[in-house]
Coordinates of C-alpha atoms and ligand atoms in Angstrom, one line a residue:
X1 CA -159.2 -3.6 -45.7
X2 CA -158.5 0.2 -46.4
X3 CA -158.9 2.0 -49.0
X4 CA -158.2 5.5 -50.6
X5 CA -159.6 6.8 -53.8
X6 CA -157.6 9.6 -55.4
X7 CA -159.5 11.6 -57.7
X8 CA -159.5 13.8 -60.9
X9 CA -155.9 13.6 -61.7
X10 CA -155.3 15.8 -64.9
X11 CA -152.6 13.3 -65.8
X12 CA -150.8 10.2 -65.4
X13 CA -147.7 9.1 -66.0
X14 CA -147.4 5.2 -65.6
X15 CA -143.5 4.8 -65.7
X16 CA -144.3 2.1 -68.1
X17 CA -143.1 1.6 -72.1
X18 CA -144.4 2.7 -75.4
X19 CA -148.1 3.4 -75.6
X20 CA -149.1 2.7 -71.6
X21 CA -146.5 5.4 -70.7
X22 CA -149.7 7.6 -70.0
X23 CA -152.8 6.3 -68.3
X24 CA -156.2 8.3 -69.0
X25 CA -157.1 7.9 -65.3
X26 CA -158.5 10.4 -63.6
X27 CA -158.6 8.1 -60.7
X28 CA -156.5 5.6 -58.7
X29 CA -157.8 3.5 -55.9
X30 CA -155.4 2.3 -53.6
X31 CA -156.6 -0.9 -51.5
X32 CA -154.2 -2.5 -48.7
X33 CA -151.3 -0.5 -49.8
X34 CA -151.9 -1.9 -53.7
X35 CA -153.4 -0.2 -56.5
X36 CA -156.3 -1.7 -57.2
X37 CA -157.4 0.0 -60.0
X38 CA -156.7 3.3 -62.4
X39 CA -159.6 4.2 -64.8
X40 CA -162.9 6.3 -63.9
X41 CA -164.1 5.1 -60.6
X42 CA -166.6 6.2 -58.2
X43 CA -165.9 6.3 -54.4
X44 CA -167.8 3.4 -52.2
X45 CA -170.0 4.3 -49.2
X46 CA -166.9 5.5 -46.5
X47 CA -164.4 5.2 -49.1
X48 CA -161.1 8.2 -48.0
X49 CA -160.7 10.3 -51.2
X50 CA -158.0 12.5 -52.0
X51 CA -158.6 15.2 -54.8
X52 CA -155.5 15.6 -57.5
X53 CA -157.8 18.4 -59.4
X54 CA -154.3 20.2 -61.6
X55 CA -152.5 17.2 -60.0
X56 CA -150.1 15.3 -62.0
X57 CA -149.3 11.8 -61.4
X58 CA -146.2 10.1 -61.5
X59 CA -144.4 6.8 -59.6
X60 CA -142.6 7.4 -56.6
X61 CA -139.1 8.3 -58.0
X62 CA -136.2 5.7 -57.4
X63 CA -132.9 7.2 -56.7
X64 CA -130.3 4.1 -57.6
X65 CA -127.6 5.7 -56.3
X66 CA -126.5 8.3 -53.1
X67 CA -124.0 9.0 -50.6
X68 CA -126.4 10.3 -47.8
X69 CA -123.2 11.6 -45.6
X70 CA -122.4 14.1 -48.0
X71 CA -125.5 15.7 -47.5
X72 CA -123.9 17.7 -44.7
X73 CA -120.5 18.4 -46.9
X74 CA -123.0 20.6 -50.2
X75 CA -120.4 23.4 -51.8
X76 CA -117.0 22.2 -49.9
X77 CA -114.9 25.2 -51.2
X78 CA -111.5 23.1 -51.4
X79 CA -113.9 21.3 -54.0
X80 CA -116.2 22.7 -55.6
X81 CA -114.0 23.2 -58.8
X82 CA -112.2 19.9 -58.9
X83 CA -112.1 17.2 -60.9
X84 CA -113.3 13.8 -59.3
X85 CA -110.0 12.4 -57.9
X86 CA -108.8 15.9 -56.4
X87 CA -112.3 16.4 -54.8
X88 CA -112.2 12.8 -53.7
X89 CA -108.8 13.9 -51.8
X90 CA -110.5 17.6 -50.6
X91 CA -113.9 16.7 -49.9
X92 CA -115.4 12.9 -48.5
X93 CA -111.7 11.9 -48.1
X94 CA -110.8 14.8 -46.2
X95 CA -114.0 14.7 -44.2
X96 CA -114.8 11.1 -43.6
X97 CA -113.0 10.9 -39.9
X98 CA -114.8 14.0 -39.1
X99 CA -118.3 12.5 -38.3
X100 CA -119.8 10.8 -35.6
X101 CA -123.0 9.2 -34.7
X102 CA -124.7 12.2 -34.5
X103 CA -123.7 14.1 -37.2
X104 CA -124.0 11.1 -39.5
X105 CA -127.3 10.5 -38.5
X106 CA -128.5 14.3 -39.3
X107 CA -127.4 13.6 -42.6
X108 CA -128.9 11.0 -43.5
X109 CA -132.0 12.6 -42.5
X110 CA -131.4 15.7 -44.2
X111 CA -130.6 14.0 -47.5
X112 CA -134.1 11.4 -46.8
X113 CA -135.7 14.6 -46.3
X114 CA -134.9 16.4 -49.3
X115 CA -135.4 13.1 -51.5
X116 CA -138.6 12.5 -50.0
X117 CA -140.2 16.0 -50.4
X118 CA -139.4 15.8 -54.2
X119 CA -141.1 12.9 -54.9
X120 CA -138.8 9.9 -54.1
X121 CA -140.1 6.6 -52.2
X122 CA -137.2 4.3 -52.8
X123 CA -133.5 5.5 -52.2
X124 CA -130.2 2.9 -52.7
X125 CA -127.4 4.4 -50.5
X126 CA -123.8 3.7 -51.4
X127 CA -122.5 4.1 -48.0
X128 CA -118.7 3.9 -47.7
X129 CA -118.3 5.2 -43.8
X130 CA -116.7 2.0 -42.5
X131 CA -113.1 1.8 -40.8
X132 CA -111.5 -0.4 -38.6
X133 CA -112.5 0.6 -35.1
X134 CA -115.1 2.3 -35.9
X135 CA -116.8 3.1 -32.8
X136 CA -120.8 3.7 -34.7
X137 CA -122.8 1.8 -36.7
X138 CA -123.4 3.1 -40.0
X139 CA -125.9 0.6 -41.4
X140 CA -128.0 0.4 -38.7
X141 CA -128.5 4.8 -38.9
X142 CA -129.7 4.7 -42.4
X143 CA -131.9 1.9 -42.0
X144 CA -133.3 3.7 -38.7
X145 CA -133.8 7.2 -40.8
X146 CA -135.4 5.8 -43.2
X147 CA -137.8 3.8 -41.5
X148 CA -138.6 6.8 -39.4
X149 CA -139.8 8.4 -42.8
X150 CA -141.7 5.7 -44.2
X151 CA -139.1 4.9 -47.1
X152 CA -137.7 1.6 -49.0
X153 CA -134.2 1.6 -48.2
X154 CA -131.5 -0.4 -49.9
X155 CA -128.1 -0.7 -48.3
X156 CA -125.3 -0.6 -50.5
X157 CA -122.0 -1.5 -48.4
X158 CA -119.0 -0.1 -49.6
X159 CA -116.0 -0.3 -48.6
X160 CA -112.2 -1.3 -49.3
X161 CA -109.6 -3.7 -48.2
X162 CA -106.7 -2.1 -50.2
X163 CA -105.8 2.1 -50.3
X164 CA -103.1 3.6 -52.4
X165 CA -100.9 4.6 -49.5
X166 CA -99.1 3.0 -46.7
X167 CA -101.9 1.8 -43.5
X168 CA -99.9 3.2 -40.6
X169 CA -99.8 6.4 -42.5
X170 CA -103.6 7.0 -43.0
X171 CA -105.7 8.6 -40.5
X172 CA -107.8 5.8 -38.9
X173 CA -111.1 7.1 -40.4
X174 CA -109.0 6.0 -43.8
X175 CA -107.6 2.7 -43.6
X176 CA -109.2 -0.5 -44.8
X177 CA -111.0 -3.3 -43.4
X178 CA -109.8 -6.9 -43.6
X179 CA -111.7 -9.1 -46.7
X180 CA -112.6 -11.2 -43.2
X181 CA -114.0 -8.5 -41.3
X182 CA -115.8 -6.9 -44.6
X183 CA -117.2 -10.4 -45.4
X184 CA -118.4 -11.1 -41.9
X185 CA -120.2 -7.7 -41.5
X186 CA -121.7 -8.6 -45.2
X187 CA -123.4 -11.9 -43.7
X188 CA -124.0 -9.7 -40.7
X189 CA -126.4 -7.4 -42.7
X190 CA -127.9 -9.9 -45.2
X191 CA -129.1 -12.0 -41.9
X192 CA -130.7 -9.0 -40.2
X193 CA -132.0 -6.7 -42.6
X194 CA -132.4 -7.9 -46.1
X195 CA -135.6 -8.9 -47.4
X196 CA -136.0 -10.3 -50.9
X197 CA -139.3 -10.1 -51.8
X198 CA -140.7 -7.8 -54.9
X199 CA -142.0 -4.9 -52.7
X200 CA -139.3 -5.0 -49.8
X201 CA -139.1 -2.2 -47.7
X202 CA -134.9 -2.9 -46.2
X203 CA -132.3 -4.5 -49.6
X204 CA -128.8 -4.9 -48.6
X205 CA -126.2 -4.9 -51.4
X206 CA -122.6 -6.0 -51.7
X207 CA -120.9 -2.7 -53.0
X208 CA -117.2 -2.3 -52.3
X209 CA -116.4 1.6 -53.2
X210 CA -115.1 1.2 -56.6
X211 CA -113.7 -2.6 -57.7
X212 CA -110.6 -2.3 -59.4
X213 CA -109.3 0.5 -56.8
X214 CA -110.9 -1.0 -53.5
X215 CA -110.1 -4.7 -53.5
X216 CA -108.1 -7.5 -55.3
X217 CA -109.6 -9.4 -58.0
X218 CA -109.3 -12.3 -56.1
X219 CA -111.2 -10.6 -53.4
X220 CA -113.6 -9.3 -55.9
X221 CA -114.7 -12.7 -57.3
X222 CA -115.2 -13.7 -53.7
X223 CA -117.5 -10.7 -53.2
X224 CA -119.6 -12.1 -56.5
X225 CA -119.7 -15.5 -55.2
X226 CA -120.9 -14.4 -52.4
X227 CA -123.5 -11.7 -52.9
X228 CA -125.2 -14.8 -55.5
X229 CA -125.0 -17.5 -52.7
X230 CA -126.7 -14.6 -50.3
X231 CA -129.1 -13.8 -53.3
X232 CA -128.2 -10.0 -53.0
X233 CA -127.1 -7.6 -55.8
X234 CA -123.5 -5.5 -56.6
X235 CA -123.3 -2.6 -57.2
X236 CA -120.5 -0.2 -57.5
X237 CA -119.0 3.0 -59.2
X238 CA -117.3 2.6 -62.7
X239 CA -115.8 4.6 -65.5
X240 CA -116.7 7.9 -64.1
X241 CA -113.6 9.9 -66.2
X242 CA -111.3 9.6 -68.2
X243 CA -108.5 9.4 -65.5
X244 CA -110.8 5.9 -64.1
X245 CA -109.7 4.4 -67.2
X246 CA -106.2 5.6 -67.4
X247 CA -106.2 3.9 -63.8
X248 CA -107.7 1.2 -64.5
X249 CA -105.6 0.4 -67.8
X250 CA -102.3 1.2 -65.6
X251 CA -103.4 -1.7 -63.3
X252 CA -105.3 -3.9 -65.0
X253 CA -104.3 -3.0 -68.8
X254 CA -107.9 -3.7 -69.8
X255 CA -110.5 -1.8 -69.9
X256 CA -112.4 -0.7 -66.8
X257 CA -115.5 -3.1 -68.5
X258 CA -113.3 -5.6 -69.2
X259 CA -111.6 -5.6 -65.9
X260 CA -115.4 -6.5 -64.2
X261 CA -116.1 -9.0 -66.7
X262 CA -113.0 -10.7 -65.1
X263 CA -114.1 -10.5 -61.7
X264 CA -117.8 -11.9 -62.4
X265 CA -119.0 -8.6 -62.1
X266 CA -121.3 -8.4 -64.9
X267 CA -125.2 -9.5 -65.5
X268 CA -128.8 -8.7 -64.5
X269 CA -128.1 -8.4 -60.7
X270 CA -125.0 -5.8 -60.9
X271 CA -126.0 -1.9 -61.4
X272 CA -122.9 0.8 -61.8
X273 CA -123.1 4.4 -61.0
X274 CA -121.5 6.6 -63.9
X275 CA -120.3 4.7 -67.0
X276 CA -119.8 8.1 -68.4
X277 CA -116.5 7.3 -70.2
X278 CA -117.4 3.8 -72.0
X279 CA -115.6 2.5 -75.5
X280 CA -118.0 1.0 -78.1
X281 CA -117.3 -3.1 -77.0
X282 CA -117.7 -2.0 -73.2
X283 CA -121.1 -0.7 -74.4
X284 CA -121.9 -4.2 -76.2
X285 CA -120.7 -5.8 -72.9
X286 CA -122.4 -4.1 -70.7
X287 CA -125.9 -4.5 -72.8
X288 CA -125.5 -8.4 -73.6
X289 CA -125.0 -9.2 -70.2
X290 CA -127.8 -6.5 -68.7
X291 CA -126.0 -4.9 -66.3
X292 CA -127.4 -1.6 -65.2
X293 CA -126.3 1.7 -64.8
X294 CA -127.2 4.5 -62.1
X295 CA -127.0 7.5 -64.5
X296 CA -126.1 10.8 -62.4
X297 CA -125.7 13.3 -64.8
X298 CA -125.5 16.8 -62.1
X299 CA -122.8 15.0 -60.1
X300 CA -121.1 14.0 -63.6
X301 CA -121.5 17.4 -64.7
X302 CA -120.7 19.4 -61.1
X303 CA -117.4 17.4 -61.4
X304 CA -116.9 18.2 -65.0
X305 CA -117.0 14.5 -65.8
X306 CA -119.1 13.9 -68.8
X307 CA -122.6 12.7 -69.9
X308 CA -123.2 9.1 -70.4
X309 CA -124.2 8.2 -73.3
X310 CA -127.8 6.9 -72.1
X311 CA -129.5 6.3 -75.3
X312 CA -126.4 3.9 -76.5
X313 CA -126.7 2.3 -73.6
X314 CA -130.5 1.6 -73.7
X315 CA -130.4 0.6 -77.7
X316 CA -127.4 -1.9 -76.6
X317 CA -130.0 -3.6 -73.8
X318 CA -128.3 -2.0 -70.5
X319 CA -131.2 -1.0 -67.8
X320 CA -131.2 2.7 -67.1
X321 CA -131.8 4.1 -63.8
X322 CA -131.1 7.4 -62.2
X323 CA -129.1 8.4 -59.4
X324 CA -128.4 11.8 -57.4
X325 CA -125.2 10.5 -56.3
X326 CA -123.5 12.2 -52.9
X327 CA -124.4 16.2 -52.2
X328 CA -120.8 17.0 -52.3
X329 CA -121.0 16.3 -56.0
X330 CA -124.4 17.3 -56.5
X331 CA -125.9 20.5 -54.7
X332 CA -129.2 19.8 -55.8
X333 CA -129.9 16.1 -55.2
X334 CA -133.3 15.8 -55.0
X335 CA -134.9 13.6 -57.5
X336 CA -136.9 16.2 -59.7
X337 CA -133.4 18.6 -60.1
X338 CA -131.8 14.6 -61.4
X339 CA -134.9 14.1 -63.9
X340 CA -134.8 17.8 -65.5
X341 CA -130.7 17.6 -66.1
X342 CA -131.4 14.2 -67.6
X343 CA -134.0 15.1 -70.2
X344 CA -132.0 18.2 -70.6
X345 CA -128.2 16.6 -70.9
X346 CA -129.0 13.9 -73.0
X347 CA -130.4 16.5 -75.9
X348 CA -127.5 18.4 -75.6
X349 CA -125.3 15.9 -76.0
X350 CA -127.2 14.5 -78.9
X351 CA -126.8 18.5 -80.1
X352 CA -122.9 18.5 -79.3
X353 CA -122.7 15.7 -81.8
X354 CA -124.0 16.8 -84.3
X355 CA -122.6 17.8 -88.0
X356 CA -123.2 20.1 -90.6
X357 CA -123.8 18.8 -94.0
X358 CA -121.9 21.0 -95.9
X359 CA -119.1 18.4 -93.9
X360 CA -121.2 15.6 -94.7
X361 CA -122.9 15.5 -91.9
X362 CA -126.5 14.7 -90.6
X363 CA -127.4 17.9 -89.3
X364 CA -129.2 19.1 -86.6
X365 CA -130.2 16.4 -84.0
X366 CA -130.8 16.3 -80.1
X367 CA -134.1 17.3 -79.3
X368 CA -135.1 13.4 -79.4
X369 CA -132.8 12.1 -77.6
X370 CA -134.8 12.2 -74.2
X371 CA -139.1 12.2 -74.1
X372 CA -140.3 12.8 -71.1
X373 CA -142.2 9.6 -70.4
X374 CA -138.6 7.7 -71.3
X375 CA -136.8 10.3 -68.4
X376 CA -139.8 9.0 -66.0
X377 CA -139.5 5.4 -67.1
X378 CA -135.8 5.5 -66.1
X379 CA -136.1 7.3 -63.1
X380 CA -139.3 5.2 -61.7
X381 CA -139.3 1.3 -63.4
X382 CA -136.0 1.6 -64.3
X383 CA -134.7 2.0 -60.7
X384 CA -137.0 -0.9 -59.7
X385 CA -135.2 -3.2 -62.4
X386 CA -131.7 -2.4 -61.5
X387 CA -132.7 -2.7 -57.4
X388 CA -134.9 -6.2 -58.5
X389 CA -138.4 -4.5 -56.9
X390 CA -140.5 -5.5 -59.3
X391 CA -143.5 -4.8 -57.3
X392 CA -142.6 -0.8 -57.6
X393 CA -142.0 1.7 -59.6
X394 CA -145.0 1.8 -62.1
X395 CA -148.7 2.7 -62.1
X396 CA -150.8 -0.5 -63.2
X397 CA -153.2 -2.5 -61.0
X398 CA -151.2 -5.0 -58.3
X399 CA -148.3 -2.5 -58.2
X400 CA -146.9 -1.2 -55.0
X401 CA -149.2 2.4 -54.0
X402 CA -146.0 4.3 -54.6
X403 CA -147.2 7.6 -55.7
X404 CA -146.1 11.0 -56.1
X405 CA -148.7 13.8 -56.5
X406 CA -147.5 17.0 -57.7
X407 CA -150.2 19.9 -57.9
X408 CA -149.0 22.6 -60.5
X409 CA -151.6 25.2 -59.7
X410 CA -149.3 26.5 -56.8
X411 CA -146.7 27.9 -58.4
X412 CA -146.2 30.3 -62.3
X413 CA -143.8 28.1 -63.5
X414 CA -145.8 25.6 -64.5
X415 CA -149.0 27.6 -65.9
X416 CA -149.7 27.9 -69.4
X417 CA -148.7 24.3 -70.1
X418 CA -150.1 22.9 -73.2
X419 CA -149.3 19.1 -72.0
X420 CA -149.3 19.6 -67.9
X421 CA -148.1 15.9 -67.7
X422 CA -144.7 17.4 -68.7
X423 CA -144.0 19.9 -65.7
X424 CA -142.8 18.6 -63.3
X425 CA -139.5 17.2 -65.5
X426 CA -139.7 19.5 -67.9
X427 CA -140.2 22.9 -66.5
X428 CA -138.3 21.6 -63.5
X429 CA -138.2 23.6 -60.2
X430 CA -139.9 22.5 -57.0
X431 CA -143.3 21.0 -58.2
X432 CA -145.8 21.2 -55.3
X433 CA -146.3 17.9 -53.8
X434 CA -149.7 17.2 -52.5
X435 CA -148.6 13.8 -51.3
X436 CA -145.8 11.1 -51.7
X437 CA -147.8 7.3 -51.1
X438 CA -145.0 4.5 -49.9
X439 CA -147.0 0.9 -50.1
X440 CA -150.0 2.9 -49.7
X441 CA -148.6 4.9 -46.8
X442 CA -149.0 9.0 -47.3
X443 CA -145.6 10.3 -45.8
X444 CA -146.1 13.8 -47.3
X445 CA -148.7 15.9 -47.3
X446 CA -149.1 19.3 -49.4
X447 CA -145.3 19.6 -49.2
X448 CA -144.5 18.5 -45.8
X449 CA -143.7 15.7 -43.5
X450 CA -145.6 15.3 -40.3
X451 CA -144.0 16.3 -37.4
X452 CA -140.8 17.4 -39.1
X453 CA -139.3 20.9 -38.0
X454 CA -137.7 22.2 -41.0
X455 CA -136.2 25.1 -39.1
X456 CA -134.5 23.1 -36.4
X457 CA -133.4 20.7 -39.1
X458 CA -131.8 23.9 -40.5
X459 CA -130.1 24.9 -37.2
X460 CA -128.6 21.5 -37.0
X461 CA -127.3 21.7 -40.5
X462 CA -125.5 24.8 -39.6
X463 CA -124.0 23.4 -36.3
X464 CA -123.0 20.5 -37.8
X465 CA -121.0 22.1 -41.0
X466 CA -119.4 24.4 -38.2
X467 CA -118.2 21.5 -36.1
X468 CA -117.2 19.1 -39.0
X469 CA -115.3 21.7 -40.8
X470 CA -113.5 22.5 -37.1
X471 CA -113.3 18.2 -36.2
X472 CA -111.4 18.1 -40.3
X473 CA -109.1 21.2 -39.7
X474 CA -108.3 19.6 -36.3
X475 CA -107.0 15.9 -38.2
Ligands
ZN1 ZN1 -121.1 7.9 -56.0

């Protein structure tokens, strides 16, 4: 049996509702990868200890929702001032047939890297880098990064088996795979990698790239039937703009909601990323059937998208995660960048609806829209309800030892704080972290991974930009 005491926090956050949202501590002791307790405790004869004096506490963040690829496409000029479907065409469109093993690979690792140092034990990649012909396997890279890190990984395997244009026009790196082939690779991944128990460490996911775009509804309820005969979840992207549901109501003439409810794409075990541009009975929907949402509010407002309406959505009973979606919509996604715009966006928007009275208004409003303990809920047990990991994503006794430890006497920006338990979401920045825990596991230590060289991670990024930038010119 092992065993690690951490000690003295000066707060904890518990990622848990209401009044247990903060946990007096000061200590946590870890046994077997579990917590075994939180309260005042005393460390036994040989015990390891690790001292969180001006520490906070908080769950390992879970990210819901990534395109780890993109990490090596961050502030593409062609579109960094586009709207989504324009950057869609200039940026991971334009750029998918440019990578390779390698290249892919780096990546993921960079994007693993930066989630890890801010905090995050659990990422949910929406990986849509599959083509026929494709002569390097994907999958089997992420799982392999993230292992080498020490992180839960859940697979989310995109793709389409219909595009807008013409096949033999596409470049290869463009053109669909067949419902067969996409299916069979499905069952391919479920067999060797997926593990359903509360605390897994490898999830694989059904996620074509965006339903009523990527596949027929025919082909769509197959994917549902499926993913619940496999006992995995779906996941997808939805109702990012308002040009999705022009789209959507051009096809389908329903609403981009109402199109999934269709499909058998709605309930408990299906999570979108987005759901920025929702009408009132798609809201309704969404909540009395409890599917979740992957909120990303700096890709949603890099791509000048919109701000879900998160507190309608909770109030209506839809789970609420949080997502840093792909770096070529999000230059900063790292977890603690996604938890600061959230507490900040949803106040504004809150403020930006707002009336005077002299109009008959309410008057000023906002500032309640977002606590801090509800942005840490979201981004910690919420994730772990949308992904079905029970067993993560809250500090109680029997949970997971996912932990983040964030020491705050390192750094201005967080002195003077009359409630440190705050900082690290509210004052934002790059908390300190004296250690990340995954099932017990301490992958980062006073702001560092083990064996990692940032610098030649660095040079790599730079070789790699060069050559993809010259591989996409070359297309
Ligand atoms: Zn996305």
């Amino acid at each position: 049996m092992t065993s690690l005491l951490i000690k003295n926090a000066t707060a904890i956050l518990t990622g848990l509702p209401g009044d247990k949202a903060r946990h007096a501590g000061p200590d946590i002791r870890i046994t077997d990868g579990k917590i075994a307790a939180i309260g005042q405790l005393t460390a036994a004869p040989g015990e390891h200890t690790l001292d969180a004096t001006d520490c906070v506490i908080y769950p390992a963040w879970i990210n819901t929702h990534h395109h780890l690829f993109q990490a090596l496409l961050k502030g593409e000029p062609q579109g960094i001032n586009a709207t989504l479907t324009p950057w869609l065409a200039a940026t991971p469109y334009r750029f998918r047939g440019a990578f390779d093993a390698e290249s892919f690979r780096l990546a993921a690792r960079i994007g693993l890297v930066e989630l890890a140092l801010s905090g995050c034990a659990t990422v949910a990649d929406h990986n849509y880098l599959y083509y026929p012909g494709q002569d390097f396997d994907t999958s089997a890279i992420l799982f392999e990064e993230a292992d080498a890190l020490g992180l839960r990984f859940v697979l989310c395997r995109g793709g389409a088996t219909i595009t807008r244009q013409l096949e033999a026009e596409l470049p290869q790196a463009l053109r669909p795979e067949t419902m067969d082939a996409y299916m069979t690779d499905m069952e391919r991944l479920a067999a060797r990698y997926h593990d359903a128990s509360p605390t897994a460490m490898r999830r694989v996911v059904m996620a074509p790239t965006t339903p009523p775009h990527s596949m027929r509804p025919e082909e769509l309820r197959e994917c549902a039937a499926l993913a619940r005969k496999l006992g995995l979840r779906l996941h997808s992207h939805l109702s990012e703009t308002v040009a999705y549901q022009d789209s959507v109501f051009g096809t389908h003439g329903i609403s981009p909601v109402r199109f999934c409810e269709s499909i058998d794409w709605l309930g408990n075990d299906v999570w979108f990323a987005h759901l920025v541009k929702l009408d009132p009975d798609e809201i309704a929907l969404l909540g009395a059937t409890r599917t979740g949402i992957a909120h990303c509010p700096q890709s949603n407002g890099r791509l000048g998208s919109g701000i879900a309406p998160i507190r309608a959505l909770e109030a209506a009973g839809v789970p609420i995660s949080i997502g840093v979606d792909g770096a070529a919509s999000n230059e900063a996604a790292d977890m603690i960048s996604e938890v600061h715009a959230t507490w900040l966006m949803q106040r504004a928007k809150g403020g930006e609806a707002a009336t005077p009275k002299f109009r008959a208004g309410s008057g000023e409003a906002g500032a309640d829209e977002a606590s801090v303990e509800e942005v840490v809920r979201w981004g910690t047990a919420g994730g772990a309800a949308v992904l079905g990991l029970p067993g993560t994503g809250t500090l109680a006794a029997g949970q997971a030892a996912d932990i983040a430890i964030y020491d705050l006497s390192r750094n201005p920006r967080y002195f003077g704080l009359h409630d440190p338990a705050i900082g690290p979401v509210a004052s934002g920045g790059t908390a300190h972290l004296r250690a990340l825990l995954v099932g017990g596991r301490q992958i980062v230590s006073e702001g560092a991974l083990p064996g990692l060289d940032m610098a030649e991670l660095a040079h790599q990024s730079r070789t790699a930009v060069r050559k993809l930038i010259a591989r996409a010119e070359a297309a």
